[in-house]
Amino acid sequence: MRIGVDLDNTIVCYDGLFHRLAMERGLIPPQLPPHKRAVRDYLRSRGQESLWTELQGIAYGSRIGEAVPFPGVQDFFAQCRRTQTDVLVISHRTRLPFIGEAVDLHLAARHWIDENRLLDCSRERQAEECVFLELTREAKICRVADLRCDCFIDDLPELLTDEAFPQRVARILFDPQGEHADHPAYRRAASWSEISHFLFGDIQTADRR
Ligand SMILES: [Mg+2]
């Protein structure tokens, strides 16, 4: 089985980091919940879209090292190693931030993946063969098709329901805040342990015996 996984807001959790960046700059009240969406909605409600764009460039670039994997992500990757399941990171982001310091956002993402030791680098395959960062959503969908993923996990319903998305690929929507509706195109999961249970359920049980 080959599983493709999106990176930003699927593997990488930016909630605490966005809250911190906004607090450091005095942009939000401290009682605002530490969620990316709460920070975004607050800034937008005050007409500060460009500040939100600037924070994104910082979070995805120079400060990405402070972002953390979502709970259960490391167990999922460990489970893939144990079961020799092929897992690929397939994501898209711009090469440079729209506003702010010109940090290479692709390089920053690769460093984060290395630092968090998610991929099995003990195997002969190089990280370059497991991590595919594209510039557009269209290119990302083409990559999912070209790499013949059996399953793809993403936090964006609009990607999973895109008419160009290969129909044969099973889709899981990672929806930790329960923001989205069910849809016939995907199965919705609130956590990585739910995803692991769905994909490896029986094997996990066997491991624990
Ligand atoms: Mg994403």
PDB file of N, CA and C and ligand atoms in Angstrom, residues 6 8 10 154-155, ligand 1:
ATOM      1  N   ASP A   6      -0.426  14.999   2.914  1.00  0.00           N
ATOM      2  CA  ASP A   6      -0.173  16.440   2.818  1.00  0.00           C
ATOM      3  C   ASP A   6       0.704  16.867   4.002  1.00  0.00           C
ATOM      4  N   ASP A   8       1.339  20.698   5.364  1.00  0.00           N
ATOM      5  CA  ASP A   8       0.899  21.816   6.211  1.00  0.00           C
ATOM      6  C   ASP A   8      -0.518  21.610   6.742  1.00  0.00           C
ATOM      7  N   THR A  10      -1.701  19.203   8.164  1.00  0.00           N
ATOM      8  CA  THR A  10      -2.079  17.781   8.198  1.00  0.00           C
ATOM      9  C   THR A  10      -1.054  17.043   9.058  1.00  0.00           C
ATOM     10  N   ASP A 154      -5.417  14.606   3.644  1.00  0.00           N
ATOM     11  CA  ASP A 154      -5.249  16.059   3.494  1.00  0.00           C
ATOM     12  C   ASP A 154      -6.253  16.773   4.394  1.00  0.00           C
ATOM     13  N   ASP A 155      -5.939  18.030   4.727  1.00  0.00           N
ATOM     14  CA  ASP A 155      -6.860  18.795   5.579  1.00  0.00           C
ATOM     15  C   ASP A 155      -7.815  19.668   4.755  1.00  0.00           C
TER      16      ASP A 155
HETATM   17 MG    MG B   1      -2.627  21.269   4.138  1.00  0.00          MG
END
